[in-house]
Coordinates of C-alpha atoms and ligand atoms in Angstrom, one line a residue:
M116 CA -34.2 25.3 62.3
P117 CA -33.0 28.6 63.7
Q118 CA -31.5 30.8 61.0
P119 CA -27.8 31.7 61.2
W120 CA -27.5 35.3 62.5
W121 CA -26.3 36.8 59.2
R122 CA -29.1 35.4 57.0
S123 CA -31.2 38.5 57.1
A124 CA -28.8 40.8 58.9
V125 CA -28.1 44.5 58.3
F126 CA -24.4 45.4 58.2
Y127 CA -23.0 48.9 58.6
Q128 CA -19.7 49.7 56.9
V129 CA -17.4 51.9 59.0
Y130 CA -14.8 53.7 57.0
V131 CA -12.4 53.9 59.8
R132 CA -10.5 57.0 58.8
S133 CA -13.7 59.1 58.6
F134 CA -16.1 57.8 61.2
A135 CA -15.1 59.3 64.6
D136 CA -11.8 60.8 65.8
S137 CA -11.0 60.3 69.5
D138 CA -7.7 62.1 69.7
D139 CA -8.4 65.2 67.6
D140 CA -5.8 64.6 65.0
G141 CA -8.3 64.9 62.1
I142 CA -8.2 61.2 61.4
G143 CA -10.9 58.7 62.6
D144 CA -9.6 55.9 64.8
L145 CA -10.7 52.7 66.7
P146 CA -11.4 54.3 70.1
G147 CA -13.5 56.9 68.2
I148 CA -15.6 54.0 66.8
T149 CA -15.9 52.4 70.2
S150 CA -17.2 55.6 71.6
R151 CA -19.9 55.7 68.9
L152 CA -21.0 52.1 68.9
D153 CA -24.2 53.0 70.7
Y154 CA -25.1 55.2 67.8
I155 CA -24.6 52.2 65.4
R156 CA -26.6 49.9 67.7
D157 CA -29.4 52.4 67.9
L158 CA -29.6 52.5 64.1
G159 CA -30.8 48.9 64.4
V160 CA -28.0 47.1 62.5
D161 CA -26.7 43.7 63.4
A162 CA -23.0 44.0 62.5
I163 CA -20.3 46.3 61.4
W164 CA -17.6 45.9 58.7
L165 CA -14.4 47.8 59.5
T166 CA -12.4 48.9 56.5
P167 CA -8.6 48.0 56.9
F168 CA -7.0 49.4 60.0
Y169 CA -3.7 47.6 59.7
P170 CA -0.3 49.3 59.6
S171 CA -0.1 50.8 56.1
P172 CA 1.7 53.6 54.2
Q173 CA -1.9 54.7 53.3
K174 CA -1.2 54.8 49.5
D175 CA -4.7 53.4 49.1
H176 CA -6.1 54.2 52.5
G177 CA -5.4 50.9 54.2
Y178 CA -5.8 48.6 51.2
D179 CA -2.0 48.6 51.1
V180 CA -1.2 46.5 54.1
S181 CA 2.4 46.4 55.5
D182 CA 1.6 44.2 58.5
Y183 CA -1.5 42.0 58.7
F184 CA -1.1 41.4 62.4
G185 CA -1.3 44.9 63.8
V186 CA -3.1 48.2 63.9
N187 CA -2.0 51.4 62.2
P188 CA -0.7 53.7 65.0
E189 CA -2.9 56.5 63.5
Y190 CA -5.9 54.3 64.3
G191 CA -4.8 52.9 67.7
T192 CA -3.5 49.6 69.0
L193 CA -4.4 46.0 69.1
E194 CA -5.8 46.6 72.6
D195 CA -8.0 49.3 71.1
F196 CA -9.3 46.7 68.7
D197 CA -9.9 44.3 71.5
R198 CA -11.9 47.0 73.4
L199 CA -13.9 47.8 70.3
L200 CA -14.8 44.2 69.8
A201 CA -15.7 43.7 73.5
R202 CA -18.0 46.7 73.5
A203 CA -19.5 45.7 70.2
H204 CA -20.3 42.3 71.5
E205 CA -21.8 43.8 74.7
L206 CA -24.1 45.7 72.4
R207 CA -24.8 42.5 70.4
L208 CA -23.1 43.8 67.3
K209 CA -20.9 41.5 65.3
V210 CA -17.7 42.8 63.8
L211 CA -16.2 41.9 60.4
V212 CA -12.6 42.7 59.6
D213 CA -11.5 43.6 56.0
I214 CA -8.9 41.1 54.7
V215 CA -6.8 42.2 51.8
P216 CA -5.3 39.0 50.2
N217 CA -4.8 40.1 46.6
H218 CA -1.8 42.4 47.2
T219 CA 0.3 43.7 50.0
S220 CA 1.9 47.1 50.4
S221 CA 5.2 47.5 48.7
Q222 CA 6.5 48.3 52.2
H223 CA 5.5 44.9 53.5
D224 CA 8.6 42.8 54.6
W225 CA 8.0 40.2 52.0
F226 CA 8.1 42.6 49.1
Q227 CA 11.0 44.5 50.6
A228 CA 12.9 41.2 50.8
A229 CA 11.8 40.2 47.3
V230 CA 13.3 43.3 45.7
S231 CA 16.4 43.2 47.8
S232 CA 18.2 40.7 45.5
A233 CA 17.5 38.9 42.2
D234 CA 17.5 35.5 43.9
N235 CA 15.6 36.2 47.1
P236 CA 13.2 33.4 47.9
M237 CA 10.4 35.9 48.7
R238 CA 10.3 36.7 44.9
S239 CA 8.1 33.7 44.3
R240 CA 5.4 35.3 46.5
Y241 CA 4.8 38.0 43.9
H242 CA 4.7 38.2 40.1
F243 CA 8.0 39.2 38.6
A244 CA 8.6 39.0 34.9
D245 CA 11.1 40.3 32.3
P246 CA 10.2 43.3 30.2
R247 CA 9.7 42.7 26.5
P248 CA 12.8 43.1 24.3
D249 CA 11.8 46.7 23.5
G250 CA 11.8 47.4 27.2
S251 CA 8.0 47.7 27.6
P252 CA 6.0 45.9 30.3
P253 CA 5.8 42.1 30.2
N254 CA 2.2 42.2 28.9
N255 CA -0.6 44.6 28.1
W256 CA -2.6 44.1 31.3
T257 CA -3.8 47.4 32.9
S258 CA -4.2 48.5 36.5
S259 CA -7.7 49.4 37.8
F260 CA -6.2 52.7 38.8
G261 CA -5.0 53.6 35.3
G262 CA -1.8 52.8 33.4
P263 CA 0.0 49.5 33.0
A264 CA -0.4 46.8 35.6
W265 CA 3.4 46.5 35.8
S266 CA 6.2 48.6 37.2
P267 CA 9.9 48.1 37.1
E268 CA 11.3 46.9 40.4
P269 CA 13.3 49.5 42.2
N270 CA 16.8 48.1 41.8
G271 CA 16.6 45.1 39.6
K272 CA 15.9 44.2 36.0
Q273 CA 12.4 42.7 36.2
W274 CA 8.9 44.2 36.4
Y275 CA 6.3 43.3 39.0
L276 CA 2.5 43.0 38.7
H277 CA 0.0 45.3 40.4
L278 CA -3.6 45.3 39.4
F279 CA -4.0 48.4 41.6
A280 CA -1.4 51.1 42.5
P281 CA 2.3 50.4 42.1
E282 CA 2.5 50.5 45.9
Q283 CA 0.2 47.4 45.9
P284 CA 2.2 44.5 44.4
D285 CA -0.1 41.5 43.7
L286 CA 0.6 38.3 45.6
N287 CA 1.3 35.0 43.7
W288 CA -1.2 32.6 45.2
F289 CA 0.3 29.7 43.4
D290 CA 3.2 29.9 45.9
P291 CA 1.9 27.6 48.7
A292 CA 3.5 30.0 51.3
V293 CA 0.9 32.7 50.4
P294 CA -2.3 30.7 51.2
A295 CA -0.5 29.3 54.3
E296 CA 0.3 32.8 55.6
F297 CA -3.3 33.9 55.0
E298 CA -4.7 31.1 57.0
R299 CA -2.5 32.3 59.8
I300 CA -3.8 35.8 59.4
L301 CA -7.4 34.7 59.4
K302 CA -6.9 32.7 62.6
F303 CA -5.2 35.5 64.2
W304 CA -8.2 37.8 63.9
L305 CA -10.8 35.0 64.5
D306 CA -9.0 34.0 67.7
R307 CA -9.2 37.6 68.9
G308 CA -13.0 37.3 68.4
A309 CA -13.7 38.8 65.0
D310 CA -17.0 37.5 63.6
G311 CA -15.8 37.2 60.0
F312 CA -14.2 38.9 57.1
R313 CA -15.1 41.1 54.1
I314 CA -12.6 39.8 51.5
D315 CA -11.1 42.5 49.3
V316 CA -11.0 41.8 45.5
A317 CA -12.2 38.3 46.3
A318 CA -12.3 36.9 42.7
A319 CA -8.8 38.0 41.7
L320 CA -6.3 36.2 43.8
F321 CA -5.0 33.8 41.1
K322 CA -3.9 35.3 37.8
R323 CA -3.6 33.3 34.6
Q324 CA -0.1 31.9 34.6
D325 CA 0.7 32.2 30.9
L326 CA 0.7 36.1 31.4
A327 CA -0.8 36.2 27.8
D328 CA -1.8 39.6 26.4
R329 CA -5.4 40.5 26.6
P330 CA -6.8 40.4 23.1
Y331 CA -8.4 43.5 21.6
I332 CA -11.6 43.3 19.7
T333 CA -13.6 45.7 17.7
D334 CA -16.9 46.6 19.4
R335 CA -19.7 45.6 17.0
V336 CA -21.9 48.5 18.0
T337 CA -19.5 51.4 18.3
G338 CA -16.6 50.2 16.1
A339 CA -14.2 51.1 19.0
R340 CA -11.3 48.9 19.9
R341 CA -11.5 47.5 23.4
F342 CA -10.3 44.6 25.5
D343 CA -12.2 41.4 25.0
S344 CA -14.1 41.2 28.3
T345 CA -14.3 37.4 28.1
F346 CA -10.6 37.1 28.6
Q347 CA -10.1 36.2 32.2
I348 CA -6.9 37.5 33.9
I349 CA -8.4 36.5 37.2
E350 CA -10.8 33.9 38.6
Q351 CA -8.7 30.8 38.2
P352 CA -10.2 27.5 39.4
Q353 CA -7.7 27.1 42.2
L354 CA -9.4 30.0 44.1
H355 CA -12.3 27.7 45.1
D356 CA -10.1 25.4 47.0
V357 CA -8.8 28.4 49.0
Y358 CA -12.3 29.4 49.9
R359 CA -13.2 25.9 50.8
R360 CA -10.4 25.9 53.2
W361 CA -11.4 29.3 54.6
R362 CA -14.9 28.1 55.1
Q363 CA -13.6 25.1 57.1
I364 CA -11.6 27.5 59.2
A365 CA -14.7 29.8 59.7
N366 CA -16.8 26.7 60.6
G367 CA -14.3 25.7 63.2
Y368 CA -15.5 28.5 65.5
E369 CA -18.6 28.7 67.6
P370 CA -20.8 30.3 66.3
A371 CA -19.4 29.9 62.8
R372 CA -17.7 32.9 61.4
V373 CA -18.8 34.5 58.1
L374 CA -17.1 35.3 54.8
V375 CA -18.3 38.1 52.5
G376 CA -16.6 38.4 49.1
E377 CA -16.1 41.6 47.3
I378 CA -17.5 40.2 44.1
F379 CA -20.2 42.3 42.4
E380 CA -21.1 40.5 39.1
P381 CA -24.1 38.3 39.7
R382 CA -22.8 35.8 37.0
R383 CA -19.9 35.1 39.3
H384 CA -21.9 34.7 42.5
S385 CA -23.2 31.3 41.7
K386 CA -19.6 29.9 41.8
Y387 CA -18.7 31.4 45.2
I388 CA -21.9 31.6 47.2
V389 CA -22.2 27.9 47.8
P390 CA -22.4 26.0 51.1
D391 CA -18.7 25.1 51.2
Q392 CA -17.3 28.5 50.2
L393 CA -18.4 32.1 50.8
H394 CA -21.6 33.1 52.6
M395 CA -22.2 36.4 50.8
A396 CA -21.2 38.6 47.9
F397 CA -22.5 42.1 47.1
A398 CA -25.5 42.9 45.0
L399 CA -24.6 46.5 44.4
I400 CA -27.4 48.4 42.7
Q401 CA -26.0 51.3 40.7
Q402 CA -28.6 51.6 38.1
P403 CA -30.1 55.0 37.1
W404 CA -33.5 55.7 38.7
D405 CA -35.6 53.5 36.4
A406 CA -38.1 50.9 37.5
A407 CA -37.3 48.4 34.7
L408 CA -33.6 48.6 35.3
W409 CA -33.9 48.1 39.1
R410 CA -36.3 45.2 38.6
R411 CA -33.8 43.6 36.2
S412 CA -30.9 44.1 38.6
I413 CA -32.9 42.7 41.5
D414 CA -34.0 39.7 39.5
A415 CA -30.5 39.0 38.1
S416 CA -29.0 39.0 41.6
R417 CA -31.7 36.7 42.9
R418 CA -31.5 34.3 40.0
A419 CA -27.7 34.1 40.3
L420 CA -28.0 32.4 43.7
Q421 CA -29.6 29.0 43.5
G422 CA -27.9 27.4 46.6
P423 CA -29.9 26.5 49.6
G424 CA -30.6 29.5 51.8
A425 CA -28.4 31.8 49.7
E426 CA -29.9 35.3 49.2
P427 CA -28.4 38.4 47.7
T428 CA -26.5 41.0 49.8
W429 CA -28.2 44.2 48.8
T430 CA -26.2 47.4 48.8
L431 CA -26.4 50.9 47.4
A432 CA -23.2 52.3 48.6
N433 CA -19.6 51.8 49.8
H434 CA -16.4 53.7 50.0
D435 CA -15.7 53.2 46.3
V436 CA -18.8 54.6 44.6
K437 CA -20.5 57.9 44.4
R438 CA -23.0 58.6 47.2
P439 CA -26.5 57.3 46.2
V440 CA -28.2 60.7 46.9
T441 CA -25.9 62.3 44.3
R442 CA -26.1 59.3 41.9
L443 CA -29.9 59.4 42.0
G444 CA -30.2 63.0 41.1
G445 CA -28.8 65.0 44.0
G446 CA -30.4 67.5 46.4
S447 CA -34.0 66.8 47.6
T448 CA -34.8 64.6 44.6
G449 CA -31.8 62.4 45.1
R450 CA -32.5 62.2 48.8
A451 CA -36.1 61.3 48.3
R452 CA -35.1 58.5 45.9
A453 CA -32.4 57.2 48.3
R454 CA -35.0 57.0 51.1
A455 CA -37.4 55.2 48.8
A456 CA -34.6 52.9 47.6
L457 CA -34.0 51.9 51.2
L458 CA -37.5 50.6 51.6
L459 CA -37.4 48.8 48.3
L460 CA -34.2 47.0 49.1
A461 CA -34.7 46.5 52.9
G462 CA -37.9 44.6 52.1
L463 CA -36.2 42.0 49.9
P464 CA -35.0 38.6 51.2
G465 CA -31.3 38.7 51.9
Q466 CA -28.8 40.9 53.8
V467 CA -28.4 44.6 53.6
F468 CA -25.1 46.5 53.7
L469 CA -25.2 50.2 54.5
Y470 CA -22.3 52.6 54.2
Q471 CA -21.7 55.2 56.9
G472 CA -23.4 58.4 56.1
E473 CA -26.2 56.9 54.0
E474 CA -28.4 57.2 57.1
L475 CA -27.7 60.9 57.1
G476 CA -28.5 61.3 53.4
L477 CA -25.0 62.6 52.7
E478 CA -24.1 63.7 49.2
E479 CA -20.9 63.2 47.3
V480 CA -18.6 66.0 48.1
D481 CA -16.7 67.9 45.4
V482 CA -13.3 67.8 47.2
P483 CA -10.9 70.5 45.8
D484 CA -8.3 68.8 43.6
E485 CA -5.4 69.9 45.7
R486 CA -6.9 68.1 48.7
R487 CA -7.7 64.9 46.8
Q488 CA -5.9 61.8 48.1
D489 CA -7.3 58.9 46.2
P490 CA -4.7 57.0 44.1
V491 CA -7.4 56.9 41.3
F492 CA -7.1 60.7 41.1
L493 CA -3.3 60.7 41.4
H494 CA -2.7 57.9 38.9
S495 CA -5.1 59.2 36.3
G496 CA -3.4 62.5 36.3
G497 CA -6.6 64.1 37.7
K498 CA -8.7 62.8 34.8
E499 CA -10.7 60.6 37.2
K500 CA -11.9 62.4 40.2
G501 CA -11.7 59.3 42.3
R502 CA -13.4 58.3 45.5
D503 CA -12.6 60.9 48.0
G504 CA -16.0 62.5 47.6
C505 CA -17.8 59.7 49.4
R506 CA -15.1 59.5 52.2
V507 CA -15.5 62.9 53.8
P508 CA -15.8 62.5 57.6
L509 CA -19.2 62.2 59.3
P510 CA -20.8 65.3 60.8
W511 CA -21.8 64.6 64.4
R512 CA -22.7 68.0 65.9
K513 CA -23.8 71.0 64.0
G514 CA -22.5 73.9 66.0
E515 CA -19.0 72.6 66.6
P516 CA -15.8 73.0 64.6
N517 CA -15.6 70.5 61.8
A518 CA -19.2 69.4 62.6
G519 CA -18.0 67.7 65.8
F520 CA -15.7 65.2 64.0
S521 CA -12.5 66.6 65.3
T522 CA -11.1 69.9 66.5
A523 CA -8.2 69.5 64.1
G524 CA -8.9 70.0 60.4
P525 CA -10.2 66.6 59.1
W526 CA -8.0 64.6 56.6
L527 CA -10.5 65.4 53.9
P528 CA -12.1 68.9 54.1
M529 CA -15.8 69.1 54.9
P530 CA -17.8 71.4 52.6
E531 CA -19.6 74.5 53.8
G532 CA -22.7 73.7 55.8
W533 CA -21.8 70.0 56.3
G534 CA -23.2 70.5 59.9
R535 CA -26.7 70.7 58.6
Y536 CA -26.6 66.9 58.1
A537 CA -25.2 66.3 61.6
V538 CA -26.4 63.4 63.7
D539 CA -27.5 65.7 66.5
V540 CA -29.7 67.7 64.1
Q541 CA -31.3 64.7 62.5
A542 CA -31.8 62.8 65.8
A543 CA -34.1 65.5 66.9
V544 CA -36.4 65.6 63.8
G545 CA -39.0 62.9 63.3
G546 CA -39.0 63.3 59.5
S547 CA -35.2 63.2 59.1
T548 CA -33.4 60.7 56.9
L549 CA -31.8 59.3 60.1
A550 CA -35.2 58.8 61.7
H551 CA -36.4 57.1 58.4
F552 CA -33.4 54.6 58.6
R553 CA -34.0 53.9 62.2
R554 CA -37.7 53.2 61.7
T555 CA -37.1 51.1 58.7
L556 CA -34.5 48.9 60.3
A557 CA -36.6 48.6 63.5
E558 CA -39.6 47.3 61.4
R559 CA -37.4 45.0 59.4
R560 CA -36.1 43.4 62.6
R561 CA -39.6 43.2 64.1
L562 CA -41.0 41.5 61.0
A563 CA -38.1 39.3 60.2
R564 CA -39.6 36.1 61.4
R565 CA -42.9 36.7 59.6
L566 CA -41.5 37.4 56.2
A567 CA -41.5 34.7 53.6
R568 CA -38.4 34.0 51.6
R569 CA -40.5 33.9 48.6
L570 CA -41.0 37.2 46.8
Q571 CA -43.8 37.9 44.4
W572 CA -43.8 40.8 42.0
L573 CA -47.2 42.5 41.9
T574 CA -49.0 44.2 39.0
A575 CA -48.4 47.9 39.3
P576 CA -48.7 51.1 37.3
A577 CA -45.9 51.9 34.8
D578 CA -42.7 53.1 36.6
V579 CA -43.8 51.6 39.9
L580 CA -42.3 48.4 41.4
A581 CA -44.4 46.4 43.9
Y582 CA -43.8 43.1 45.5
S583 CA -45.1 41.1 48.4
R584 CA -43.3 38.9 50.9
G585 CA -45.8 37.1 53.0
P586 CA -47.9 39.8 54.8
L587 CA -45.6 42.6 53.7
T588 CA -46.2 44.6 50.5
V589 CA -43.5 47.0 49.3
A590 CA -44.2 49.6 46.6
C591 CA -41.8 52.1 45.1
N592 CA -42.7 54.9 42.7
F593 CA -39.9 55.8 40.2
R594 CA -41.9 58.7 38.6
N595 CA -41.6 62.3 39.6
R596 CA -45.4 62.4 39.7
P597 CA -47.7 60.7 42.2
A598 CA -48.9 57.1 41.6
R599 CA -51.9 55.3 43.0
L600 CA -52.4 51.6 43.4
P601 CA -54.7 49.3 45.4
A602 CA -53.4 48.9 49.0
P603 CA -53.6 45.3 50.3
G604 CA -52.8 46.5 53.9
G605 CA -52.4 49.5 56.2
L606 CA -49.5 51.9 55.9
L607 CA -46.5 50.8 58.0
L608 CA -43.8 53.0 56.6
G609 CA -43.5 55.7 54.0
S610 CA -40.3 57.3 52.7
D611 CA -42.1 60.6 52.4
P612 CA -44.6 62.2 54.8
L613 CA -47.2 62.5 52.0
V614 CA -47.4 58.7 51.4
S615 CA -50.9 57.7 52.4
V616 CA -53.5 54.9 52.4
R617 CA -57.1 56.0 52.1
H618 CA -60.1 53.9 51.2
G619 CA -57.9 51.0 50.1
V620 CA -55.8 53.2 47.8
L621 CA -52.1 53.8 48.3
T622 CA -50.9 57.2 47.1
L623 CA -47.2 57.4 46.5
P624 CA -45.8 61.0 45.8
G625 CA -43.1 61.1 43.2
N626 CA -39.9 59.3 44.2
S627 CA -41.4 57.6 47.2
A628 CA -41.9 54.1 48.6
A629 CA -44.0 52.4 51.2
W630 CA -44.3 49.3 53.3
L631 CA -47.8 48.0 53.9
L632 CA -48.9 45.3 56.3
Ligands
NOJ273 C1 -11.5 47.3 46.7 C2 -11.5 48.3 47.8 O1 -12.9 48.5 48.3 C3 -10.9 49.6 47.3 O2 -11.1 50.7 48.1 C4 -9.5 49.3 47.0 O3 -8.9 50.4 46.3 C5 -9.3 48.1 46.1 N1 -10.1 47.0 46.4 C6 -7.9 47.6 46.1 O4 -7.6 47.0 47.3

């Protein structure tokens, strides 16, 4: 049986605002992406995921959608989207669109109608509730961006629910008009040729209807008072019927389209990654650099998926988390570890999602506070720095203004010396991080058919993880010192130039990894 294309695919996440700017206004756009699709193809990936490019007031950089059927003028037009898609398909790249079904923008027509009068029928598409008698929010739910999950409506007496920013009112999925509208939206993009969707906040669409307060409990270890994490605001059983329906829609196209849920907790994956619902959900590894923790994380994600053919979707980075190089120690140590981590994850059965700039070894940027734009920063009064640091535009050419991204100042400032990571510099150096990513993905693709789905952990020295998959052996050294282990094959790839195999012994310098065949 031929495998569906996504089964062992590598995806590349394009953060539209920061990828490439075609009209020199300092903001990335769709034609910019189209002009750089060759670069993405040459990286050796199979598909791209585009972050939201819909019309939006940009209060959460596109995750506040005011029209699900269009393109934000800053990013281009629908025709630009069609051209991007056509060029991607010529290059044999699939394209996933980001669908944002949990909330709309407060500027969306539905919400504008909903708050226009107390009896507007659109109100049932959102969650409105009376404040408590003392004038406080209807319940104690909190927003992921800080503060209460409720805000008073602009001109009325009630409050509305928003699990994110106040400009992102949550939709009420119990109103049948909402699922019906989203089916229309899905079909709109699939009919244009999109190859599938990444589904934002995929487990949260239905909230518990009793709007009960979250209980506090006393933490047995620390004695601190915190919310009881077993209390589910989200993840109501009705959600599975929605995804069954979406899967039917996806299956109605040839070839079938794919659905990737933004769901991170492995314990949830088993409920969604089943043959009649979603195809994939992220196994995001954010553990500190520790062999035992990584092994546990990998095992937990694999164990969670028992369905036929289901494998985890490995990822180290996206536009919401600190850049892996920085997370793993920063500077040359962090970069060495991120390079090793690529070999460790890309050898596993399953899919891989890369985030733009990982292939350049970019670090988290300490964006000056006065330039920060993330609602997380704004709504926490600056206590949380937020996610701007991983969203700084890509450096393309070293000697040019703004590292070749744009002649105008980019929407987020680039730090001094950003050009040293530029694509043109790294493309010319055999040992660069870019070259390492290209080689790794090329080998992964070349080996794909020969690799067993079964993975076997091998005995290895302390702080080293090693596994085999058919003829491939992967080993990763988490120590800062070198490690030696028997080499069952010849050296195919090393994350560090000093990785070697001699007389049947693999030597891994500190923080390095290898593929042996
Ligand atoms: C997850 C997205 O990745 C993030 O960027 C966004 O802020 C929230 N969902 C809300 O849409």
